[in-house]
Amino acid sequence: MTDDVQPAALDPEDAKIITLARSARARNGVPEGAAVRDETGRTYVAATVALPSLRLSAVQVAVAMAVASGAKALEAAALVSDAEQVADADLAAVRDLSQQGTHVLLAARNGDLRTVVPVG
């Protein structure tokens, strides 16, 4: 895990998925927003699902959307949340499709990157 990553060092494609995750969170008024980028560069954006019969984190929804669309691997995932760390279940979902270099970016509500977690 790498803390206090400087925004200038952030890859533009990683910055893009943080922005998309942040937008999903704000647009839907939910605790978390997430976005994942697959091996072809396609992105999938999701928000927390909290129904009486179904509860999924934003990362889990984004990974499920990628799989349902035919993604074979993920390059990166971004999570915008108040959480101090990425949940184990979220890391496991990303790890299921990880390849060498896959990472999860954890950002605050304002989009500031807090942590990068390598999973592949």
mmCIF file with all atom_site columns, C-alpha atoms in Angstrom:
data_model
loop_
_atom_site.group_PDB
_atom_site.id
_atom_site.type_symbol
_atom_site.label_atom_id
_atom_site.label_alt_id
_atom_site.label_comp_id
_atom_site.label_asym_id
_atom_site.label_entity_id
_atom_site.label_seq_id
_atom_site.pdbx_PDB_ins_code
_atom_site.Cartn_x
_atom_site.Cartn_y
_atom_site.Cartn_z
_atom_site.occupancy
_atom_site.B_iso_or_equiv
_atom_site.pdbx_formal_charge
_atom_site.auth_seq_id
_atom_site.auth_comp_id
_atom_site.auth_asym_id
_atom_site.auth_atom_id
_atom_site.pdbx_PDB_model_num
ATOM 1   C CA . MET A 1 1   ? 0.000   0.000   0.000   1.00 0.00 ? 1   MET A CA 1
ATOM 2   C CA . THR A 1 2   ? 1.292   3.447   -0.882  1.00 0.00 ? 2   THR A CA 1
ATOM 3   C CA . ASP A 1 3   ? 0.041   6.445   1.106   1.00 0.00 ? 3   ASP A CA 1
ATOM 4   C CA . ASP A 1 4   ? 0.095   10.136  0.244   1.00 0.00 ? 4   ASP A CA 1
ATOM 5   C CA . VAL A 1 5   ? 0.471   9.672   -3.499  1.00 0.00 ? 5   VAL A CA 1
ATOM 6   C CA . GLN A 1 6   ? 1.091   12.986  -5.205  1.00 0.00 ? 6   GLN A CA 1
ATOM 7   C CA . PRO A 1 7   ? -1.593  13.925  -7.785  1.00 0.00 ? 7   PRO A CA 1
ATOM 8   C CA . ALA A 1 8   ? 1.098   14.952  -10.301 1.00 0.00 ? 8   ALA A CA 1
ATOM 9   C CA . ALA A 1 9   ? 2.346   11.365  -10.321 1.00 0.00 ? 9   ALA A CA 1
ATOM 10  C CA . LEU A 1 10  ? -1.110  10.015  -11.129 1.00 0.00 ? 10  LEU A CA 1
ATOM 11  C CA . ASP A 1 11  ? -1.578  8.459   -14.564 1.00 0.00 ? 11  ASP A CA 1
ATOM 12  C CA . PRO A 1 12  ? -4.209  10.385  -16.597 1.00 0.00 ? 12  PRO A CA 1
ATOM 13  C CA . GLU A 1 13  ? -6.245  7.197   -17.101 1.00 0.00 ? 13  GLU A CA 1
ATOM 14  C CA . ASP A 1 14  ? -6.262  6.604   -13.347 1.00 0.00 ? 14  ASP A CA 1
ATOM 15  C CA . ALA A 1 15  ? -7.318  10.209  -12.755 1.00 0.00 ? 15  ALA A CA 1
ATOM 16  C CA . LYS A 1 16  ? -10.174 9.632   -15.199 1.00 0.00 ? 16  LYS A CA 1
ATOM 17  C CA . ILE A 1 17  ? -11.593 6.651   -13.307 1.00 0.00 ? 17  ILE A CA 1
ATOM 18  C CA . ILE A 1 18  ? -11.342 8.542   -10.010 1.00 0.00 ? 18  ILE A CA 1
ATOM 19  C CA . THR A 1 19  ? -13.354 11.375  -11.588 1.00 0.00 ? 19  THR A CA 1
ATOM 20  C CA . LEU A 1 20  ? -15.945 8.906   -12.895 1.00 0.00 ? 20  LEU A CA 1
ATOM 21  C CA . ALA A 1 21  ? -16.224 7.186   -9.499  1.00 0.00 ? 21  ALA A CA 1
ATOM 22  C CA . ARG A 1 22  ? -16.592 10.541  -7.780  1.00 0.00 ? 22  ARG A CA 1
ATOM 23  C CA . SER A 1 23  ? -19.356 11.549  -10.191 1.00 0.00 ? 23  SER A CA 1
ATOM 24  C CA . ALA A 1 24  ? -21.282 8.302   -9.649  1.00 0.00 ? 24  ALA A CA 1
ATOM 25  C CA . ARG A 1 25  ? -21.140 8.759   -5.886  1.00 0.00 ? 25  ARG A CA 1
ATOM 26  C CA . ALA A 1 26  ? -22.316 12.362  -6.020  1.00 0.00 ? 26  ALA A CA 1
ATOM 27  C CA . ARG A 1 27  ? -24.975 11.822  -8.697  1.00 0.00 ? 27  ARG A CA 1
ATOM 28  C CA . ASN A 1 28  ? -26.622 8.976   -6.795  1.00 0.00 ? 28  ASN A CA 1
ATOM 29  C CA . GLY A 1 29  ? -26.113 10.339  -3.293  1.00 0.00 ? 29  GLY A CA 1
ATOM 30  C CA . VAL A 1 30  ? -24.599 7.087   -2.048  1.00 0.00 ? 30  VAL A CA 1
ATOM 31  C CA . PRO A 1 31  ? -21.659 6.355   0.282   1.00 0.00 ? 31  PRO A CA 1
ATOM 32  C CA . GLU A 1 32  ? -19.361 5.059   -2.474  1.00 0.00 ? 32  GLU A CA 1
ATOM 33  C CA . GLY A 1 33  ? -18.704 5.417   -6.166  1.00 0.00 ? 33  GLY A CA 1
ATOM 34  C CA . ALA A 1 34  ? -16.398 3.174   -8.153  1.00 0.00 ? 34  ALA A CA 1
ATOM 35  C CA . ALA A 1 35  ? -15.035 2.723   -11.636 1.00 0.00 ? 35  ALA A CA 1
ATOM 36  C CA . VAL A 1 36  ? -12.955 -0.022  -13.196 1.00 0.00 ? 36  VAL A CA 1
ATOM 37  C CA . ARG A 1 37  ? -10.930 -0.083  -16.416 1.00 0.00 ? 37  ARG A CA 1
ATOM 38  C CA . ASP A 1 38  ? -10.654 -3.354  -18.313 1.00 0.00 ? 38  ASP A CA 1
ATOM 39  C CA . GLU A 1 39  ? -7.856  -4.735  -20.465 1.00 0.00 ? 39  GLU A CA 1
ATOM 40  C CA . THR A 1 40  ? -9.184  -2.940  -23.558 1.00 0.00 ? 40  THR A CA 1
ATOM 41  C CA . GLY A 1 41  ? -9.502  0.444   -21.837 1.00 0.00 ? 41  GLY A CA 1
ATOM 42  C CA . ARG A 1 42  ? -13.281 0.333   -21.419 1.00 0.00 ? 42  ARG A CA 1
ATOM 43  C CA . THR A 1 43  ? -14.576 1.774   -18.169 1.00 0.00 ? 43  THR A CA 1
ATOM 44  C CA . TYR A 1 44  ? -17.483 0.709   -16.000 1.00 0.00 ? 44  TYR A CA 1
ATOM 45  C CA . VAL A 1 45  ? -18.900 3.084   -13.409 1.00 0.00 ? 45  VAL A CA 1
ATOM 46  C CA . ALA A 1 46  ? -21.094 2.123   -10.461 1.00 0.00 ? 46  ALA A CA 1
ATOM 47  C CA . ALA A 1 47  ? -22.471 3.219   -7.121  1.00 0.00 ? 47  ALA A CA 1
ATOM 48  C CA . THR A 1 48  ? -23.351 1.414   -3.920  1.00 0.00 ? 48  THR A CA 1
ATOM 49  C CA . VAL A 1 49  ? -26.483 -0.766  -4.132  1.00 0.00 ? 49  VAL A CA 1
ATOM 50  C CA . ALA A 1 50  ? -28.437 -0.904  -0.884  1.00 0.00 ? 50  ALA A CA 1
ATOM 51  C CA . LEU A 1 51  ? -31.776 -2.626  -1.400  1.00 0.00 ? 51  LEU A CA 1
ATOM 52  C CA . PRO A 1 52  ? -33.639 -4.623  1.228   1.00 0.00 ? 52  PRO A CA 1
ATOM 53  C CA . SER A 1 53  ? -32.764 -7.842  -0.595  1.00 0.00 ? 53  SER A CA 1
ATOM 54  C CA . LEU A 1 54  ? -29.417 -6.920  -2.190  1.00 0.00 ? 54  LEU A CA 1
ATOM 55  C CA . ARG A 1 55  ? -26.369 -5.099  -0.860  1.00 0.00 ? 55  ARG A CA 1
ATOM 56  C CA . LEU A 1 56  ? -23.313 -4.600  -3.052  1.00 0.00 ? 56  LEU A CA 1
ATOM 57  C CA . SER A 1 57  ? -20.418 -2.234  -2.768  1.00 0.00 ? 57  SER A CA 1
ATOM 58  C CA . ALA A 1 58  ? -19.718 0.124   -5.633  1.00 0.00 ? 58  ALA A CA 1
ATOM 59  C CA . VAL A 1 59  ? -16.582 -1.844  -6.536  1.00 0.00 ? 59  VAL A CA 1
ATOM 60  C CA . GLN A 1 60  ? -18.507 -5.119  -6.614  1.00 0.00 ? 60  GLN A CA 1
ATOM 61  C CA . VAL A 1 61  ? -21.116 -3.605  -8.946  1.00 0.00 ? 61  VAL A CA 1
ATOM 62  C CA . ALA A 1 62  ? -18.448 -2.151  -11.256 1.00 0.00 ? 62  ALA A CA 1
ATOM 63  C CA . VAL A 1 63  ? -16.614 -5.493  -11.438 1.00 0.00 ? 63  VAL A CA 1
ATOM 64  C CA . ALA A 1 64  ? -19.893 -7.314  -12.126 1.00 0.00 ? 64  ALA A CA 1
ATOM 65  C CA . MET A 1 65  ? -20.705 -4.849  -14.918 1.00 0.00 ? 65  MET A CA 1
ATOM 66  C CA . ALA A 1 66  ? -17.281 -5.434  -16.473 1.00 0.00 ? 66  ALA A CA 1
ATOM 67  C CA . VAL A 1 67  ? -17.682 -9.215  -16.319 1.00 0.00 ? 67  VAL A CA 1
ATOM 68  C CA . ALA A 1 68  ? -21.206 -9.023  -17.736 1.00 0.00 ? 68  ALA A CA 1
ATOM 69  C CA . SER A 1 69  ? -19.814 -6.991  -20.642 1.00 0.00 ? 69  SER A CA 1
ATOM 70  C CA . GLY A 1 70  ? -17.136 -9.561  -21.426 1.00 0.00 ? 70  GLY A CA 1
ATOM 71  C CA . ALA A 1 71  ? -14.069 -8.131  -19.670 1.00 0.00 ? 71  ALA A CA 1
ATOM 72  C CA . LYS A 1 72  ? -11.363 -10.734 -19.123 1.00 0.00 ? 72  LYS A CA 1
ATOM 73  C CA . ALA A 1 73  ? -9.037  -8.623  -16.953 1.00 0.00 ? 73  ALA A CA 1
ATOM 74  C CA . LEU A 1 74  ? -8.887  -5.315  -15.109 1.00 0.00 ? 74  LEU A CA 1
ATOM 75  C CA . GLU A 1 75  ? -6.104  -2.775  -15.326 1.00 0.00 ? 75  GLU A CA 1
ATOM 76  C CA . ALA A 1 76  ? -7.319  -0.608  -12.439 1.00 0.00 ? 76  ALA A CA 1
ATOM 77  C CA . ALA A 1 77  ? -10.171 0.190   -10.107 1.00 0.00 ? 77  ALA A CA 1
ATOM 78  C CA . ALA A 1 78  ? -11.015 3.413   -8.306  1.00 0.00 ? 78  ALA A CA 1
ATOM 79  C CA . LEU A 1 79  ? -13.095 3.819   -5.180  1.00 0.00 ? 79  LEU A CA 1
ATOM 80  C CA . VAL A 1 80  ? -14.323 7.145   -3.837  1.00 0.00 ? 80  VAL A CA 1
ATOM 81  C CA . SER A 1 81  ? -15.323 6.672   -0.235  1.00 0.00 ? 81  SER A CA 1
ATOM 82  C CA . ASP A 1 82  ? -14.970 7.953   3.309   1.00 0.00 ? 82  ASP A CA 1
ATOM 83  C CA . ALA A 1 83  ? -13.460 4.584   4.247   1.00 0.00 ? 83  ALA A CA 1
ATOM 84  C CA . GLU A 1 84  ? -9.882  4.552   5.484   1.00 0.00 ? 84  GLU A CA 1
ATOM 85  C CA . GLN A 1 85  ? -9.045  1.426   3.480   1.00 0.00 ? 85  GLN A CA 1
ATOM 86  C CA . VAL A 1 86  ? -10.426 -0.717  0.681   1.00 0.00 ? 86  VAL A CA 1
ATOM 87  C CA . ALA A 1 87  ? -12.637 -3.517  1.998   1.00 0.00 ? 87  ALA A CA 1
ATOM 88  C CA . ASP A 1 88  ? -11.329 -7.064  1.674   1.00 0.00 ? 88  ASP A CA 1
ATOM 89  C CA . ALA A 1 89  ? -14.390 -8.056  -0.392  1.00 0.00 ? 89  ALA A CA 1
ATOM 90  C CA . ASP A 1 90  ? -13.656 -5.259  -2.872  1.00 0.00 ? 90  ASP A CA 1
ATOM 91  C CA . LEU A 1 91  ? -10.011 -6.270  -3.172  1.00 0.00 ? 91  LEU A CA 1
ATOM 92  C CA . ALA A 1 92  ? -11.080 -9.878  -3.728  1.00 0.00 ? 92  ALA A CA 1
ATOM 93  C CA . ALA A 1 93  ? -13.479 -8.883  -6.526  1.00 0.00 ? 93  ALA A CA 1
ATOM 94  C CA . VAL A 1 94  ? -10.758 -6.913  -8.323  1.00 0.00 ? 94  VAL A CA 1
ATOM 95  C CA . ARG A 1 95  ? -8.191  -9.648  -7.686  1.00 0.00 ? 95  ARG A CA 1
ATOM 96  C CA . ASP A 1 96  ? -10.458 -12.162 -9.478  1.00 0.00 ? 96  ASP A CA 1
ATOM 97  C CA . LEU A 1 97  ? -9.771  -10.253 -12.718 1.00 0.00 ? 97  LEU A CA 1
ATOM 98  C CA . SER A 1 98  ? -6.359  -8.838  -11.910 1.00 0.00 ? 98  SER A CA 1
ATOM 99  C CA . GLN A 1 99  ? -3.307  -9.021  -14.101 1.00 0.00 ? 99  GLN A CA 1
ATOM 100 C CA . GLN A 1 100 ? 0.214   -7.844  -13.458 1.00 0.00 ? 100 GLN A CA 1
ATOM 101 C CA . GLY A 1 101 ? 0.086   -4.181  -12.464 1.00 0.00 ? 101 GLY A CA 1
ATOM 102 C CA . THR A 1 102 ? -3.597  -4.063  -11.496 1.00 0.00 ? 102 THR A CA 1
ATOM 103 C CA . HIS A 1 103 ? -4.241  -1.655  -8.626  1.00 0.00 ? 103 HIS A CA 1
ATOM 104 C CA . VAL A 1 104 ? -7.068  -0.116  -6.625  1.00 0.00 ? 104 VAL A CA 1
ATOM 105 C CA . LEU A 1 105 ? -7.058  3.637   -6.075  1.00 0.00 ? 105 LEU A CA 1
ATOM 106 C CA . LEU A 1 106 ? -8.798  4.876   -2.923  1.00 0.00 ? 106 LEU A CA 1
ATOM 107 C CA . ALA A 1 107 ? -9.810  8.525   -3.068  1.00 0.00 ? 107 ALA A CA 1
ATOM 108 C CA . ALA A 1 108 ? -11.623 10.905  -0.753  1.00 0.00 ? 108 ALA A CA 1
ATOM 109 C CA . ARG A 1 109 ? -14.931 12.561  -1.656  1.00 0.00 ? 109 ARG A CA 1
ATOM 110 C CA . ASN A 1 110 ? -13.084 15.525  -3.144  1.00 0.00 ? 110 ASN A CA 1
ATOM 111 C CA . GLY A 1 111 ? -11.101 13.205  -5.420  1.00 0.00 ? 111 GLY A CA 1
ATOM 112 C CA . ASP A 1 112 ? -7.807  13.439  -3.542  1.00 0.00 ? 112 ASP A CA 1
ATOM 113 C CA . LEU A 1 113 ? -5.977  10.154  -3.848  1.00 0.00 ? 113 LEU A CA 1
ATOM 114 C CA . ARG A 1 114 ? -5.290  8.578   -0.460  1.00 0.00 ? 114 ARG A CA 1
ATOM 115 C CA . THR A 1 115 ? -3.975  5.111   -1.197  1.00 0.00 ? 115 THR A CA 1
ATOM 116 C CA . VAL A 1 116 ? -2.952  2.844   -4.050  1.00 0.00 ? 116 VAL A CA 1
ATOM 117 C CA . VAL A 1 117 ? -3.325  -0.868  -3.344  1.00 0.00 ? 117 VAL A CA 1
ATOM 118 C CA . PRO A 1 118 ? -1.550  -3.231  -5.776  1.00 0.00 ? 118 PRO A CA 1
ATOM 119 C CA . VAL A 1 119 ? -3.538  -6.420  -6.397  1.00 0.00 ? 119 VAL A CA 1
ATOM 120 C CA . GLY A 1 120 ? -1.926  -7.900  -9.500  1.00 0.00 ? 120 GLY A CA 1
#
